[in-house]
Amino acid sequence: YVAKKNHSGFVVYSQKLDQHSPHRLTLMGELRQAIDRDELVLHYQPKINVKTAMVSGVEALVRWNHGVHGLMPPDDFIPLAERTGLIKPLTLWVLNHALQQCAVWQEQGLKLDISVNVSANGLMDLDLPDTVAGLLASHEVAPERLVLEITESAIMLDKDRAMQVLTSLAGMGIRLSIDDFGTGYSSLAYLSKMPVKEIKIDKSFVMDMEKNSSNAMIVHATIDLGHNLGLEVIGEGVESKEIMAKLKGLGCDVVQGFHFTKPLAEAQFSEWLSKSINSGLIKTDGGQTTK
Ligand code: C2E
Ligand code: MG
Ligand code: MG
Ligand code: MG
């Protein structure tokens, strides 16, 4: 915060940084409308299976197509949504659109899992399992196709409540993934009790692992840890073929990153998919490839 004393000794805050400033209130109101008016948009980034070199799934990442500010990244409005109770309708919007897209791929014969991020207060929503069940049913997508990415800090916010929500989601057959793994403060003992199927090593460890030996060691140890716990391990932030080769050598299961492609809007992602299908990079229902 930028605090300054004015002539009469009162502290005045810089308008732009104050949480209750007109700017923030405006943005909050706008976000509410953006959700109702479908001004949000999903971009898609593929996940590649290291052993088969095939696309196994897609992560949906939200952006806000703002009339004045342009295409806003999630880090600019998810924290606001988290603080203002808008995270529930936002999560619902994202799940609905991601599953709709997954259903379209399904109709095209594409076997692609869809990953959706659920942030802390989204996870604390006890209605989430029922909401997800309803959306899966209405889009006719099998629960096994859906991956929910959660963070360690979200789980630690309220362990009991998180465990309750996660247990019912997992019971439905939905896969749970721990995102940004290694950046939180959760205990490994606790994590091993969670019904999760995969961990995603945070990109801050992966991105520079060919230059930074301590990060390389962390990545190595995390892959072994995940495998010893029976989990699938994903490396995110793979920006080069050198890093791809390193991760492959360490036995990482799945990779994701700019080396393959940045997250793309639906039309561009479709093009990317077609190219991948033509080069045999993708699983189809045609029977040529199996999961
Ligand atoms: P995340 O879930 O860890 O997503 C990965 C982020 O890393 C994405 O940023 C992606 O564009 C970026 N990334 C992927 N590959 C590379 C790479 O090779 N190099 C680098 N430097 N970056 C890479 P993005 O799309 O800006 O999303 C940021 C965060 O916002 C996400 O991190 C996630 O925590 C959150 N988020 C995104 N969409 C949603 C959503 O629908 N709901 C919620 N609750 N959070 C979301
Ligand atoms: Mg994620
Ligand atoms: Mg991440
Ligand atoms: Mg994140």
PDB file of N, CA, C and O in Angstrom, residues 109-133:
ATOM      1  N   GLY A 109     -14.142 -37.933 -31.840  1.00  0.00           N
ATOM      2  CA  GLY A 109     -13.375 -39.155 -31.651  1.00  0.00           C
ATOM      3  C   GLY A 109     -12.030 -38.947 -30.979  1.00  0.00           C
ATOM      4  O   GLY A 109     -11.149 -39.797 -31.055  1.00  0.00           O
ATOM      5  N   LEU A 110     -11.877 -37.803 -30.334  1.00  0.00           N
ATOM      6  CA  LEU A 110     -10.598 -37.515 -29.677  1.00  0.00           C
ATOM      7  C   LEU A 110     -10.658 -37.862 -28.193  1.00  0.00           C
ATOM      8  O   LEU A 110     -11.524 -37.379 -27.475  1.00  0.00           O
ATOM      9  N   LYS A 111      -9.729 -38.704 -27.780  1.00  0.00           N
ATOM     10  CA  LYS A 111      -9.678 -39.058 -26.359  1.00  0.00           C
ATOM     11  C   LYS A 111      -8.746 -38.095 -25.640  1.00  0.00           C
ATOM     12  O   LYS A 111      -7.537 -38.327 -25.561  1.00  0.00           O
ATOM     13  N   LEU A 112      -9.297 -37.022 -25.153  1.00  0.00           N
ATOM     14  CA  LEU A 112      -8.482 -36.030 -24.459  1.00  0.00           C
ATOM     15  C   LEU A 112      -9.044 -35.799 -23.062  1.00  0.00           C
ATOM     16  O   LEU A 112     -10.231 -35.506 -22.904  1.00  0.00           O
ATOM     17  N   ASP A 113      -8.188 -35.918 -22.068  1.00  0.00           N
ATOM     18  CA  ASP A 113      -8.616 -35.554 -20.720  1.00  0.00           C
ATOM     19  C   ASP A 113      -8.630 -34.041 -20.626  1.00  0.00           C
ATOM     20  O   ASP A 113      -7.859 -33.362 -21.298  1.00  0.00           O
ATOM     21  N   ILE A 114      -9.487 -33.513 -19.777  1.00  0.00           N
ATOM     22  CA  ILE A 114      -9.541 -32.059 -19.598  1.00  0.00           C
ATOM     23  C   ILE A 114      -9.193 -31.713 -18.147  1.00  0.00           C
ATOM     24  O   ILE A 114      -9.762 -32.270 -17.222  1.00  0.00           O
ATOM     25  N   SER A 115      -8.219 -30.823 -17.974  1.00  0.00           N
ATOM     26  CA  SER A 115      -7.822 -30.385 -16.640  1.00  0.00           C
ATOM     27  C   SER A 115      -8.347 -28.985 -16.365  1.00  0.00           C
ATOM     28  O   SER A 115      -8.227 -28.099 -17.206  1.00  0.00           O
ATOM     29  N   VAL A 116      -8.914 -28.808 -15.187  1.00  0.00           N
ATOM     30  CA  VAL A 116      -9.448 -27.515 -14.775  1.00  0.00           C
ATOM     31  C   VAL A 116      -8.830 -27.134 -13.432  1.00  0.00           C
ATOM     32  O   VAL A 116      -8.694 -27.981 -12.544  1.00  0.00           O
ATOM     33  N   ASN A 117      -8.433 -25.883 -13.304  1.00  0.00           N
ATOM     34  CA  ASN A 117      -7.851 -25.403 -12.043  1.00  0.00           C
ATOM     35  C   ASN A 117      -8.947 -24.995 -11.063  1.00  0.00           C
ATOM     36  O   ASN A 117      -9.879 -24.277 -11.431  1.00  0.00           O
ATOM     37  N   VAL A 118      -8.815 -25.441  -9.841  1.00  0.00           N
ATOM     38  CA  VAL A 118      -9.757 -25.025  -8.792  1.00  0.00           C
ATOM     39  C   VAL A 118      -8.934 -24.375  -7.684  1.00  0.00           C
ATOM     40  O   VAL A 118      -8.079 -25.028  -7.078  1.00  0.00           O
ATOM     41  N   SER A 119      -9.157 -23.076  -7.446  1.00  0.00           N
ATOM     42  CA  SER A 119      -8.355 -22.396  -6.431  1.00  0.00           C
ATOM     43  C   SER A 119      -8.960 -22.574  -5.041  1.00  0.00           C
ATOM     44  O   SER A 119     -10.029 -23.159  -4.874  1.00  0.00           O
ATOM     45  N   ALA A 120      -8.260 -22.034  -4.043  1.00  0.00           N
ATOM     46  CA  ALA A 120      -8.528 -22.336  -2.635  1.00  0.00           C
ATOM     47  C   ALA A 120     -10.003 -22.254  -2.238  1.00  0.00           C
ATOM     48  O   ALA A 120     -10.585 -23.227  -1.762  1.00  0.00           O
ATOM     49  N   ASN A 121     -10.619 -21.088  -2.454  1.00  0.00           N
ATOM     50  CA  ASN A 121     -12.004 -20.946  -2.021  1.00  0.00           C
ATOM     51  C   ASN A 121     -12.979 -21.732  -2.901  1.00  0.00           C
ATOM     52  O   ASN A 121     -14.084 -22.051  -2.466  1.00  0.00           O
ATOM     53  N   GLY A 122     -12.551 -22.041  -4.105  1.00  0.00           N
ATOM     54  CA  GLY A 122     -13.343 -22.918  -4.967  1.00  0.00           C
ATOM     55  C   GLY A 122     -13.413 -24.319  -4.377  1.00  0.00           C
ATOM     56  O   GLY A 122     -14.461 -24.971  -4.393  1.00  0.00           O
ATOM     57  N   LEU A 123     -12.294 -24.747  -3.815  1.00  0.00           N
ATOM     58  CA  LEU A 123     -12.206 -26.084  -3.224  1.00  0.00           C
ATOM     59  C   LEU A 123     -12.980 -26.174  -1.912  1.00  0.00           C
ATOM     60  O   LEU A 123     -13.444 -27.247  -1.525  1.00  0.00           O
ATOM     61  N   MET A 124     -13.124 -25.033  -1.226  1.00  0.00           N
ATOM     62  CA  MET A 124     -13.825 -25.027   0.062  1.00  0.00           C
ATOM     63  C   MET A 124     -15.341 -25.099  -0.108  1.00  0.00           C
ATOM     64  O   MET A 124     -16.079 -25.162   0.865  1.00  0.00           O
ATOM     65  N   ASP A 125     -15.807 -25.101  -1.346  1.00  0.00           N
ATOM     66  CA  ASP A 125     -17.237 -25.118  -1.644  1.00  0.00           C
ATOM     67  C   ASP A 125     -17.780 -26.544  -1.519  1.00  0.00           C
ATOM     68  O   ASP A 125     -17.490 -27.404  -2.349  1.00  0.00           O
ATOM     69  N   LEU A 126     -18.580 -26.775  -0.488  1.00  0.00           N
ATOM     70  CA  LEU A 126     -19.085 -28.130  -0.231  1.00  0.00           C
ATOM     71  C   LEU A 126     -20.056 -28.607  -1.314  1.00  0.00           C
ATOM     72  O   LEU A 126     -20.342 -29.794  -1.425  1.00  0.00           O
ATOM     73  N   ASP A 127     -20.557 -27.659  -2.131  1.00  0.00           N
ATOM     74  CA  ASP A 127     -21.459 -28.031  -3.232  1.00  0.00           C
ATOM     75  C   ASP A 127     -20.692 -28.491  -4.472  1.00  0.00           C
ATOM     76  O   ASP A 127     -21.298 -28.974  -5.433  1.00  0.00           O
ATOM     77  N   LEU A 128     -19.360 -28.284  -4.458  1.00  0.00           N
ATOM     78  CA  LEU A 128     -18.585 -28.558  -5.670  1.00  0.00           C
ATOM     79  C   LEU A 128     -18.811 -29.968  -6.245  1.00  0.00           C
ATOM     80  O   LEU A 128     -19.062 -30.099  -7.446  1.00  0.00           O
ATOM     81  N   PRO A 129     -18.751 -31.041  -5.423  1.00  0.00           N
ATOM     82  CA  PRO A 129     -18.946 -32.377  -5.991  1.00  0.00           C
ATOM     83  C   PRO A 129     -20.289 -32.530  -6.725  1.00  0.00           C
ATOM     84  O   PRO A 129     -20.324 -33.066  -7.837  1.00  0.00           O
ATOM     85  N   ASP A 130     -21.370 -32.033  -6.136  1.00  0.00           N
ATOM     86  CA  ASP A 130     -22.686 -32.128  -6.794  1.00  0.00           C
ATOM     87  C   ASP A 130     -22.730 -31.304  -8.065  1.00  0.00           C
ATOM     88  O   ASP A 130     -23.294 -31.723  -9.071  1.00  0.00           O
ATOM     89  N   THR A 131     -22.135 -30.105  -7.983  1.00  0.00           N
ATOM     90  CA  THR A 131     -22.089 -29.236  -9.165  1.00  0.00           C
ATOM     91  C   THR A 131     -21.366 -29.937 -10.307  1.00  0.00           C
ATOM     92  O   THR A 131     -21.846 -29.970 -11.448  1.00  0.00           O
ATOM     93  N   VAL A 132     -20.215 -30.518  -9.990  1.00  0.00           N
ATOM     94  CA  VAL A 132     -19.416 -31.202 -11.013  1.00  0.00           C
ATOM     95  C   VAL A 132     -20.173 -32.402 -11.569  1.00  0.00           C
ATOM     96  O   VAL A 132     -20.218 -32.622 -12.788  1.00  0.00           O
ATOM     97  N   ALA A 133     -20.806 -33.148 -10.684  1.00  0.00           N
ATOM     98  CA  ALA A 133     -21.573 -34.328 -11.125  1.00  0.00           C
ATOM     99  C   ALA A 133     -22.662 -33.918 -12.117  1.00  0.00           C
ATOM    100  O   ALA A 133     -22.847 -34.565 -13.153  1.00  0.00           O
TER     101      ALA A 133
END
